[in-house]
Amino acid sequence: MPIYEYEAIDRRNACNTCAGRFEVIQRMDDPLLDVCPSCGQKVRKVVSWCRGAVVETPDEYARINRTISEYEKAGMWSHAAELADTHSERIGDEGMKLRALDNYRKAGYDLGTLEKHAKSKSD
Ligand SMILES: [Zn+2]
């Protein structure tokens, strides 16, 4: 189950729990907390890239990893690159990003071309 991190919006009235950041394990379909469970003060969810990696289950990671490997084995470099790229953005995974760039290269792009492509499609 994913772990969500919260902090008090107004720390002056925060209790011991919400004065710092605190973690709550919730199901994906549980509503997000808007008050501290111990003092009832308003809290907000902390958005953090490092936490993003924790939210993903090992199963999901393994599944995506396997799919990328299958694309690589089949020589479908642009498919592999796109999946790795999207995935690395989502979980903030540097290794996955490098893998995406490597696959983009194998797909026939070079990194300069990629950047140019992203900036302007007119030329
Ligand atoms: Zn509190």
mmCIF file of C-alpha atoms in Angstrom, residues 53-111:
data_model
loop_
_atom_site.group_PDB
_atom_site.id
_atom_site.type_symbol
_atom_site.label_atom_id
_atom_site.label_comp_id
_atom_site.label_asym_id
_atom_site.label_seq_id
_atom_site.Cartn_x
_atom_site.Cartn_y
_atom_site.Cartn_z
ATOM 1 C CA ALA A 53 9.578 5.590 -5.733
ATOM 2 C CA VAL A 54 8.033 4.109 -2.590
ATOM 3 C CA VAL A 55 4.475 4.515 -3.865
ATOM 4 C CA GLU A 56 5.163 2.124 -6.712
ATOM 5 C CA THR A 57 4.853 -1.512 -5.734
ATOM 6 C CA PRO A 58 7.745 -3.901 -6.516
ATOM 7 C CA ASP A 59 5.299 -5.899 -8.642
ATOM 8 C CA GLU A 60 4.478 -2.914 -10.789
ATOM 9 C CA TYR A 61 8.133 -2.021 -11.171
ATOM 10 C CA ALA A 62 8.998 -5.596 -12.163
ATOM 11 C CA ARG A 63 6.155 -5.681 -14.675
ATOM 12 C CA ILE A 64 7.233 -2.456 -16.393
ATOM 13 C CA ASN A 65 10.858 -3.542 -16.285
ATOM 14 C CA ARG A 66 9.914 -6.798 -17.979
ATOM 15 C CA THR A 67 7.895 -5.019 -20.665
ATOM 16 C CA ILE A 68 10.831 -2.718 -21.442
ATOM 17 C CA SER A 69 13.157 -5.725 -21.666
ATOM 18 C CA GLU A 70 10.767 -7.440 -24.064
ATOM 19 C CA TYR A 71 10.706 -4.370 -26.304
ATOM 20 C CA GLU A 72 14.506 -4.274 -26.159
ATOM 21 C CA LYS A 73 14.789 -7.939 -27.072
ATOM 22 C CA ALA A 74 12.427 -7.418 -29.988
ATOM 23 C CA GLY A 75 14.441 -4.404 -31.112
ATOM 24 C CA MET A 76 11.492 -2.074 -30.567
ATOM 25 C CA TRP A 77 13.771 0.651 -29.279
ATOM 26 C CA SER A 78 11.392 3.578 -29.531
ATOM 27 C CA HIS A 79 8.712 1.660 -27.633
ATOM 28 C CA ALA A 80 11.217 0.713 -24.941
ATOM 29 C CA ALA A 81 12.506 4.292 -24.800
ATOM 30 C CA GLU A 82 9.079 5.834 -24.455
ATOM 31 C CA LEU A 83 7.986 3.476 -21.720
ATOM 32 C CA ALA A 84 11.228 3.931 -19.770
ATOM 33 C CA ASP A 85 11.031 7.685 -20.281
ATOM 34 C CA THR A 86 7.442 8.006 -19.038
ATOM 35 C CA HIS A 87 8.175 5.685 -16.171
ATOM 36 C CA SER A 88 11.339 7.503 -15.074
ATOM 37 C CA GLU A 89 9.412 10.801 -15.024
ATOM 38 C CA ARG A 90 6.767 9.280 -12.831
ATOM 39 C CA ILE A 91 8.994 7.724 -10.189
ATOM 40 C CA GLY A 92 12.009 10.037 -10.558
ATOM 41 C CA ASP A 93 14.304 7.137 -11.399
ATOM 42 C CA GLU A 94 17.634 8.286 -12.825
ATOM 43 C CA GLY A 95 18.727 4.801 -13.956
ATOM 44 C CA MET A 96 15.513 4.347 -15.900
ATOM 45 C CA LYS A 97 16.032 7.733 -17.546
ATOM 46 C CA LEU A 98 19.476 6.678 -18.776
ATOM 47 C CA ARG A 99 17.993 3.477 -20.104
ATOM 48 C CA ALA A 100 15.402 5.543 -21.981
ATOM 49 C CA LEU A 101 18.112 7.740 -23.515
ATOM 50 C CA ASP A 102 20.098 4.662 -24.495
ATOM 51 C CA ASN A 103 17.050 3.203 -26.211
ATOM 52 C CA TYR A 104 16.316 6.487 -27.967
ATOM 53 C CA ARG A 105 19.851 6.327 -29.357
ATOM 54 C CA LYS A 106 19.326 2.769 -30.556
ATOM 55 C CA ALA A 107 16.049 3.827 -32.139
ATOM 56 C CA GLY A 108 18.125 6.093 -34.361
ATOM 57 C CA TYR A 109 17.826 9.366 -32.504
ATOM 58 C CA ASP A 110 20.859 11.133 -31.211
ATOM 59 C CA LEU A 111 20.447 13.256 -28.116
#
